[in-house]
Each structure stands twice: as C-alpha cells, then as structure tokens.
C-alpha cells in the first residue's frame, strides 16, 4: 500500500462516490475549517496495483511544542470491514505522521449501528458493527464508547426524516405536538423565506451562543459550498398575524353565541346541560385567548409595521440529502414556535425538489428517562424521523509519550 497526496479535484471525485460520503469529507469543509485555525490535506490510499482504494481529508493544527493533532471528519473513506486494509493503512499512517510530529488522529466514521423509532425501539441493526469495532480496536483505535449524549465532537445520534411520500402524507405522520406547534406558528403570521449573505448577521444573533463559532466561520460555509449552503429566516408578518387573530376571534365569537342561545332554551337538562356549560366555559376561555392575541398582534404592528425576523437556520444540500447545520430563534418569541414551522417548510420544499432525506442533526440516545434534552428529542423525532446511531469516536495515538504529556496539560485547564 502507498499513501499519497491527492489533488483537490481527485479527492472530491473519489469522495462523492464513496459509501461513506458526507458534506464534511469535502474540500469545502476543509476551507471552512481554516477559520478555526486548521490546515487541511488530502490523502489517497493506493493498493499494490496503484488503484485508489481509499482517501481522507485530514484537518490538522499545531497544539503543543510544535506537535500537531489531526481530525478525519466522519472518518476515512475506506472499507472498515477489511482487516488487512485497516492493519496496513494504520501501520503506514503511524510511520508517516510520526515523522511529521503528529500526536494523534481522531476519527468518527459514518457507520450506522442501529436505526430506532421515536420510542427507542430498534428498527434495524448493522450486523457488521461488532466486527468493525473489533478490527479498529485491535489496530490501536481507542473507542470513546457508546455514549448517549453530546460527549463527542459530533453527535453520535442524529434524527433523519425520510422523504419517501407526499407532503400531505408526511404531515399526518408528524406527531400531534409538532402539528399543533406548526399550526400555531402559522396563526401567528410566521413566514419562511430564503436569506442571502447580507442576512447572515441577523441569523448569527440567534445562533452565536450555541456553538461558539465566529461570524466568519458561517460566512465561509456560505462562500465555500458553492450555493449548496443556504440560510432561511422566520419572519412575523404583523398584517397576516392580525388578520388570523381576527378570523379566529370572529369564528369563536359566533360559536360562543350559538352556545349561549342553546343555554337559554329551557328544554336542555341533565347531562346535556352540563356538557353545554363546559363547552361554553371553554369557548369563553378561547375568546379571551384570541382577544389577547389580537391585542398582541396590534401592538406588534405598531412597533414593527414591516414585521420582524425572529429565527432562522443554515442548511447544506449534499448528494440526496439536506443537512440542518444549525438553527436558532429569539427567546422573546419562543411561544411563536417559528423553529417548528421553519423545519416543516424546508421538509416540504426539499421533498418537492426530489431529495430523499432531511438530516435534523443531533439528538440523544436516551429515550426512557427524562433529561434536559428530552424536549429536543421529542421535537426532532416528532417530524416522523428515525434515530440513527453511529459507531462513535476513536483516537489513533501516533506519539504516545508526547500525547500523554499533552493530555495532562490540557486536563489541568
């Protein structure tokens, strides 16, 4: 086997056709990560017939005494079931990178372990997973474990909605809670529209505390993914909000009057009168809600006659899928549920355009016990999404002596 340097175009040609292709094993992501202090390099793995049988983009940066750490985003693009390949590749990588003063390589291969439903029940299982894990560990890759939360650099669990049917059918496959939140957002006059590079600072205000990335980082994503990275914004249209509130109020008012007339009739007695009184009380309550919403909408129109942007997200189109990179919203307008409508409108849009899945990004692997991420799981899996479990992170130590010194130093911080 030989390890060679690949040209950018040769790497991209190989990567886009590989089983484990993803938007992070691309030259575009390498360029983005220069904003985070990384350099990048493209490696090719040749067999004895000089055929390209694997490749990887390595991200790397100096950290300690001139030594470097490396990351292969979502792992090498190789056949992980081939023990001889892994053994020889690892041996040659260690020799090469030791000379170049690397401490370790981190990989998180895009290898599925299981697919589960929203209750955590297993739908499918990868029968090769134990063999792959054994091969990697036998060759010195230290597994970070089958963790359930966000202990790794990238989530080990993600929620993916498959776009295999019409939007009408998809809607009725959503959870009741998600449908209610979508309807409420529509009633609040929320509209979703595609943003431009000039809108990025607006989006950044909603997301800057979530990942502690710079504005330059997100600017670089939009710049380097050549139109495949897009931002979408959630905007309140106050005129639409007022109109919706007025319609709902008038509809409930008419219902309330009908109930009131029925109560005036002497013939209604017993259980019927009890049910009617309960309906009237519920209608009175809803009238108050709609009246209050109408007042809120009117005030919003006075303060922001052109409307106000309250949330947004960044997505990347890649191959047959859409990847939600990050989303956020103004906490003051949390009750407007713009994040629910935003994801639904994008699912509909990209389903119509022929994409096969929508990756809603990270969730947890805890489905039974309530925890601080339970709401996150409920929301994302509520989009008729499957929970996909990946194999997780591994470290391949290159220079054990200096690596141990580096770990001691970083652990003290």
Coordinates of C-alpha atoms in Angstrom, one line a residue:
X1 CA 0.0 0.0 0.0
X2 CA 1.1 3.6 -0.7
X3 CA -0.2 6.8 0.9
X4 CA 0.0 9.7 -1.5
X5 CA -1.1 13.3 -1.6
X6 CA -4.2 13.8 -3.7
X7 CA -5.1 16.9 -5.7
X8 CA -8.3 18.6 -4.5
X9 CA -10.3 17.6 -7.6
X10 CA -9.2 14.0 -7.4
X11 CA -10.1 13.8 -3.8
X12 CA -13.6 15.3 -4.4
X13 CA -14.2 12.9 -7.3
X14 CA -13.4 9.9 -5.1
X15 CA -15.3 11.2 -2.1
X16 CA -18.6 12.0 -3.8
X17 CA -18.9 8.4 -4.9
X18 CA -17.9 6.6 -1.7
X19 CA -20.3 4.7 0.6
X20 CA -19.5 7.0 3.5
X21 CA -19.7 10.3 1.6
X22 CA -20.8 13.3 3.6
X23 CA -20.6 17.1 3.5
X24 CA -17.7 17.2 5.9
X25 CA -15.3 14.9 4.0
X26 CA -15.1 17.6 1.3
X27 CA -12.6 20.2 0.2
X28 CA -15.4 22.8 1.0
X29 CA -15.3 21.8 4.7
X30 CA -11.5 21.9 4.7
X31 CA -11.6 25.6 3.6
X32 CA -14.3 26.4 6.1
X33 CA -12.1 25.0 9.0
X34 CA -9.2 27.3 8.2
X35 CA -11.3 29.9 10.0
X36 CA -11.0 27.7 13.1
X37 CA -7.2 27.6 12.8
X38 CA -6.9 24.2 10.9
X39 CA -5.0 23.4 7.8
X40 CA -6.1 20.6 5.6
X41 CA -4.5 17.9 3.4
X42 CA -5.9 15.2 1.0
X43 CA -4.5 11.7 1.4
X44 CA -5.0 8.9 -1.1
X45 CA -4.6 5.2 -0.3
X46 CA -3.3 3.0 -3.2
X47 CA -3.2 -0.8 -3.3
X48 CA -0.3 -2.7 -4.9
X49 CA -1.8 -2.2 -8.3
X50 CA -1.8 1.6 -7.8
X51 CA -5.6 1.7 -7.6
X52 CA -7.1 4.3 -5.3
X53 CA -9.0 2.2 -2.7
X54 CA -9.4 4.9 0.0
X55 CA -9.0 8.6 0.8
X56 CA -9.4 11.1 3.5
X57 CA -9.2 14.8 4.1
X58 CA -7.2 15.4 7.3
X59 CA -7.7 18.6 9.3
X60 CA -4.7 19.5 11.5
X61 CA -3.3 22.2 13.6
X62 CA -0.3 22.7 16.0
X63 CA -1.1 22.4 19.7
X64 CA 2.0 21.6 21.8
X65 CA 5.8 22.0 21.3
X66 CA 5.3 22.1 17.5
X67 CA 3.3 18.8 17.6
X68 CA 0.0 18.6 15.7
X69 CA -3.3 16.9 16.2
X70 CA -5.4 15.7 13.3
X71 CA -9.1 15.0 12.6
X72 CA -10.6 13.0 9.7
X73 CA -14.2 14.3 9.7
X74 CA -16.6 11.4 9.8
X75 CA -13.7 9.0 9.3
X76 CA -11.5 7.8 6.5
X77 CA -13.3 6.8 3.2
X78 CA -12.3 3.2 3.3
X79 CA -13.7 -0.3 3.7
X80 CA -13.8 -0.8 7.5
X81 CA -14.7 -4.5 7.3
X82 CA -11.3 -5.3 5.6
X83 CA -8.9 -6.1 8.5
X84 CA -5.8 -6.4 6.2
X85 CA -6.5 -3.0 4.8
X86 CA -7.0 -1.3 8.2
X87 CA -3.9 -3.0 9.6
X88 CA -1.6 -1.9 6.8
X89 CA -3.1 1.6 6.5
X90 CA -2.8 2.2 10.2
X91 CA 0.8 1.0 10.2
X92 CA 1.8 3.3 7.3
X93 CA -0.1 6.2 8.7
X94 CA 1.6 6.0 12.1
X95 CA 5.1 5.9 10.4
X96 CA 4.3 8.8 8.2
X97 CA 2.6 11.0 10.8
X98 CA 5.2 10.3 13.5
X99 CA 7.8 11.8 11.2
X100 CA 5.6 14.8 10.7
X101 CA 5.2 15.4 14.5
X102 CA 1.5 14.4 14.9
X103 CA 0.2 13.3 18.3
X104 CA -3.0 11.5 17.3
X105 CA -5.8 11.3 14.7
X106 CA -9.4 11.5 15.7
X107 CA -12.0 9.7 13.5
X108 CA -15.8 9.4 13.8
X109 CA -16.8 7.1 10.9
X110 CA -20.2 7.4 9.4
X111 CA -21.0 3.8 10.2
X112 CA -24.6 3.1 11.3
X113 CA -25.1 0.9 14.4
X114 CA -28.9 1.0 14.6
X115 CA -32.0 2.7 13.4
X116 CA -34.7 3.3 16.1
X117 CA -38.1 4.8 16.3
X118 CA -39.1 7.8 18.5
X119 CA -39.5 5.5 21.5
X120 CA -36.0 4.0 21.1
X121 CA -37.3 0.7 19.7
X122 CA -34.9 -0.9 17.2
X123 CA -36.0 -0.8 13.6
X124 CA -32.7 -2.2 12.1
X125 CA -29.3 -3.3 13.2
X126 CA -25.9 -3.3 11.3
X127 CA -24.7 -6.9 11.6
X128 CA -21.1 -5.8 10.8
X129 CA -20.8 -3.4 13.6
X130 CA -19.1 -5.7 16.1
X131 CA -16.6 -6.9 13.6
X132 CA -15.7 -3.4 12.6
X133 CA -15.3 -2.3 16.2
X134 CA -13.1 -5.3 16.9
X135 CA -10.9 -4.5 13.8
X136 CA -10.4 -0.9 14.8
X137 CA -9.7 -1.6 18.4
X138 CA -7.3 -4.4 17.5
X139 CA -5.3 -2.0 15.4
X140 CA -5.0 0.6 18.1
X141 CA -8.0 2.9 17.7
X142 CA -9.3 3.9 21.1
X143 CA -13.1 3.9 21.2
X144 CA -14.8 6.7 23.2
X145 CA -17.7 4.4 23.9
X146 CA -21.3 4.1 23.0
X147 CA -22.3 7.4 24.8
X148 CA -25.9 8.6 24.7
X149 CA -25.5 12.4 24.9
X150 CA -23.2 15.0 23.4
X151 CA -19.8 13.9 24.8
X152 CA -18.2 13.8 21.3
X153 CA -17.1 16.4 18.8
X154 CA -20.0 15.5 16.6
X155 CA -23.3 13.9 17.8
X156 CA -23.3 10.1 17.9
X157 CA -27.1 10.1 17.4
X158 CA -29.0 12.0 14.7
X159 CA -32.6 12.4 13.6
X160 CA -33.3 11.8 10.0
X161 CA -36.7 12.2 8.2
X162 CA -37.0 10.1 5.1
X163 CA -38.7 11.9 2.2
X164 CA -40.5 8.9 0.7
X165 CA -44.1 10.1 0.2
X166 CA -46.2 13.2 -0.5
X167 CA -46.2 16.3 1.7
X168 CA -49.8 15.6 2.7
X169 CA -49.0 12.2 3.9
X170 CA -45.8 13.4 5.6
X171 CA -47.9 16.0 7.5
X172 CA -50.2 13.4 9.0
X173 CA -47.2 11.3 10.0
X174 CA -45.9 14.2 12.2
X175 CA -46.6 13.9 15.9
X176 CA -49.7 15.7 17.2
X177 CA -47.5 18.1 19.2
X178 CA -45.4 19.1 16.1
X179 CA -48.6 19.6 14.1
X180 CA -50.1 21.8 16.8
X181 CA -46.9 23.9 17.0
X182 CA -46.8 24.3 13.2
X183 CA -50.4 25.5 13.2
X184 CA -49.8 27.9 16.0
X185 CA -46.8 29.4 14.1
X186 CA -49.0 29.8 11.0
X187 CA -51.7 31.6 13.1
X188 CA -49.0 33.9 14.4
X189 CA -48.3 35.1 10.9
X190 CA -44.9 33.4 10.7
X191 CA -43.5 33.3 7.1
X192 CA -40.3 31.5 6.0
X193 CA -38.1 32.8 3.3
X194 CA -34.6 32.2 1.9
X195 CA -32.0 34.6 3.1
X196 CA -28.8 36.0 1.4
X197 CA -25.3 36.5 2.6
X198 CA -26.4 40.0 3.7
X199 CA -28.8 38.4 6.1
X200 CA -26.1 36.3 7.8
X201 CA -25.5 38.8 10.7
X202 CA -29.3 38.6 11.5
X203 CA -29.1 34.8 11.7
X204 CA -25.8 34.9 13.6
X205 CA -27.6 36.8 16.5
X206 CA -29.8 33.7 17.0
X207 CA -27.0 31.1 16.8
X208 CA -23.8 32.7 18.1
X209 CA -24.1 31.2 21.6
X210 CA -24.9 27.7 20.5
X211 CA -21.6 26.6 19.0
X212 CA -19.2 29.5 19.8
X213 CA -18.3 29.8 16.2
X214 CA -17.3 33.2 14.6
X215 CA -19.4 35.0 12.1
X216 CA -16.5 34.4 9.7
X217 CA -17.0 30.7 10.1
X218 CA -20.6 30.8 8.9
X219 CA -19.7 33.2 6.2
X220 CA -17.1 30.7 5.0
X221 CA -19.7 27.9 4.8
X222 CA -21.9 30.0 2.6
X223 CA -18.9 31.0 0.5
X224 CA -17.3 27.6 0.1
X225 CA -20.2 25.3 -0.5
X226 CA -20.9 27.0 -3.9
X227 CA -24.6 27.6 -3.5
X228 CA -25.3 24.3 -1.7
X229 CA -25.3 26.1 1.7
X230 CA -28.3 28.3 2.3
X231 CA -29.9 30.2 5.1
X232 CA -33.6 30.5 5.8
X233 CA -35.3 33.0 8.1
X234 CA -38.5 33.1 10.1
X235 CA -40.3 36.4 9.9
X236 CA -43.5 37.6 11.6
X237 CA -45.9 39.3 9.1
X238 CA -47.9 41.5 11.5
X239 CA -50.7 42.2 9.0
X240 CA -51.2 38.5 8.5
X241 CA -51.0 38.0 12.3
X242 CA -53.8 40.5 12.9
X243 CA -55.9 39.0 10.1
X244 CA -55.5 35.5 11.5
X245 CA -56.3 36.6 15.1
X246 CA -59.4 38.5 13.8
X247 CA -60.6 35.5 11.9
X248 CA -60.1 33.1 14.9
X249 CA -61.8 35.6 17.2
X250 CA -64.8 36.1 15.0
X251 CA -65.2 32.3 14.4
X252 CA -65.1 31.6 18.2
X253 CA -67.4 34.5 18.9
X254 CA -70.0 33.1 16.5
X255 CA -69.6 29.7 18.2
X256 CA -70.0 31.3 21.6
X257 CA -73.2 33.0 20.6
X258 CA -74.6 29.7 19.4
X259 CA -73.8 28.0 22.7
X260 CA -75.3 30.9 24.6
X261 CA -78.6 30.6 22.7
X262 CA -78.7 26.8 23.4
X263 CA -78.2 27.5 27.1
X264 CA -81.2 29.9 27.0
X265 CA -83.5 27.0 25.9
X266 CA -85.5 25.5 28.8
X267 CA -85.5 22.0 27.2
X268 CA -81.8 21.4 27.8
X269 CA -81.4 19.5 31.1
X270 CA -79.3 16.9 32.9
X271 CA -76.1 15.7 31.3
X272 CA -76.7 17.7 28.2
X273 CA -76.8 21.0 30.1
X274 CA -73.5 20.0 31.9
X275 CA -71.8 19.3 28.6
X276 CA -73.1 22.6 27.1
X277 CA -71.9 24.6 30.1
X278 CA -68.5 23.1 29.8
X279 CA -68.4 23.9 26.1
X280 CA -69.5 27.5 26.8
X281 CA -66.8 27.9 29.5
X282 CA -64.1 26.6 27.1
X283 CA -65.4 28.9 24.4
X284 CA -65.3 31.9 26.9
X285 CA -61.7 30.9 27.6
X286 CA -60.7 30.8 23.9
X287 CA -62.4 34.1 23.3
X288 CA -60.2 35.6 25.9
X289 CA -57.1 34.0 24.3
X290 CA -58.0 35.2 20.8
X291 CA -58.7 38.7 22.2
X292 CA -55.4 38.8 23.9
X293 CA -53.6 37.6 20.8
X294 CA -55.3 40.2 18.7
X295 CA -54.1 42.9 21.1
X296 CA -50.5 41.5 20.9
X297 CA -50.7 41.4 17.1
X298 CA -51.9 45.0 17.0
X299 CA -49.1 46.1 19.3
X300 CA -46.6 44.3 17.2
X301 CA -47.9 46.0 14.1
X302 CA -47.5 49.4 15.8
X303 CA -43.9 48.7 16.8
X304 CA -42.8 46.7 13.7
X305 CA -45.2 47.5 10.8
X306 CA -42.8 45.9 8.4
X307 CA -42.5 42.8 10.5
X308 CA -39.6 41.3 12.5
X309 CA -37.3 38.3 11.9
X310 CA -37.3 36.0 14.9
X311 CA -35.3 32.9 13.9
X312 CA -33.5 31.1 11.2
X313 CA -31.2 28.2 10.2
X314 CA -28.3 27.2 8.0
X315 CA -28.6 24.1 5.8
X316 CA -26.3 22.3 3.4
X317 CA -27.5 20.4 0.3
X318 CA -25.4 17.3 -0.3
X319 CA -26.0 14.5 -2.7
X320 CA -29.6 13.3 -2.0
X321 CA -29.9 14.9 1.4
X322 CA -30.4 18.1 3.3
X323 CA -28.3 18.7 6.4
X324 CA -29.5 21.1 9.1
X325 CA -26.2 22.6 10.3
X326 CA -27.6 25.0 13.0
X327 CA -30.8 26.8 13.9
X328 CA -31.8 29.4 16.4
X329 CA -34.5 31.8 17.4
X330 CA -35.2 34.9 19.5
X331 CA -36.1 33.7 23.0
X332 CA -38.5 36.6 23.5
X333 CA -40.7 35.0 20.8
X334 CA -40.3 31.4 21.9
X335 CA -44.1 30.9 22.1
X336 CA -44.4 31.6 18.4
X337 CA -42.9 28.2 17.5
X338 CA -41.1 29.6 14.5
X339 CA -38.5 26.7 14.7
X340 CA -41.2 24.2 14.2
X341 CA -42.7 25.8 11.1
X342 CA -39.2 26.5 9.7
X343 CA -38.2 22.8 9.7
X344 CA -41.6 21.8 8.3
X345 CA -41.5 24.3 5.4
X346 CA -38.0 23.1 4.5
X347 CA -39.0 19.5 4.6
X348 CA -41.9 20.3 2.2
X349 CA -39.7 22.3 -0.1
X350 CA -36.9 19.8 -0.5
X351 CA -39.3 16.9 -0.7
X352 CA -40.9 18.6 -3.7
X353 CA -37.4 19.1 -5.2
X354 CA -36.7 15.3 -5.0
X355 CA -34.3 15.0 -2.1
X356 CA -34.6 11.7 -0.2
X357 CA -33.9 12.7 3.4
X358 CA -33.7 15.6 5.8
X359 CA -31.0 15.3 8.5
X360 CA -32.2 17.2 11.5
X361 CA -28.8 16.9 13.3
X362 CA -28.0 15.8 16.8
X363 CA -30.3 14.1 19.4
X364 CA -29.6 11.9 22.4
X365 CA -29.7 8.2 22.7
X366 CA -31.8 8.3 25.9
X367 CA -35.4 7.6 25.2
X368 CA -36.8 6.4 28.5
X369 CA -35.6 8.8 31.3
X370 CA -36.5 12.4 31.3
X371 CA -33.4 14.7 30.9
X372 CA -32.6 18.2 29.8
X373 CA -32.5 17.1 26.2
X374 CA -35.9 15.3 26.2
X375 CA -37.6 18.2 24.5
X376 CA -35.0 18.2 21.8
X377 CA -35.7 14.5 21.0
X378 CA -39.4 15.0 21.2
X379 CA -39.3 17.9 18.7
X380 CA -36.9 16.4 16.1
X381 CA -38.3 12.8 16.2
X382 CA -41.8 14.3 16.0
X383 CA -41.1 15.0 12.3
X384 CA -41.6 11.3 11.6
X385 CA -37.8 11.0 12.0
X386 CA -35.7 7.9 12.7
X387 CA -33.0 8.0 15.4
X388 CA -29.7 6.9 13.7
X389 CA -27.0 5.7 16.0
X390 CA -23.4 5.8 14.7
X391 CA -20.3 3.9 15.9
X392 CA -18.8 6.9 17.6
X393 CA -15.3 8.5 18.0
X394 CA -11.9 6.8 18.0
X395 CA -8.4 8.2 18.7
X396 CA -5.4 6.7 17.0
X397 CA -2.3 7.7 19.0
X398 CA 0.8 8.5 16.9
X399 CA 3.3 9.6 19.6
X400 CA 2.3 8.1 22.9
X401 CA 4.9 9.8 25.1
X402 CA 4.2 13.3 23.9
X403 CA 0.4 12.5 23.7
X404 CA 0.3 11.7 27.4
X405 CA 2.1 14.9 28.2
X406 CA -0.3 16.9 26.1
X407 CA -3.3 15.2 27.8
X408 CA -2.0 16.0 31.2
X409 CA -1.5 19.6 30.2
X410 CA -5.0 20.0 28.7
X411 CA -6.7 18.2 31.6
X412 CA -5.3 20.8 34.0
X413 CA -7.2 23.6 32.2

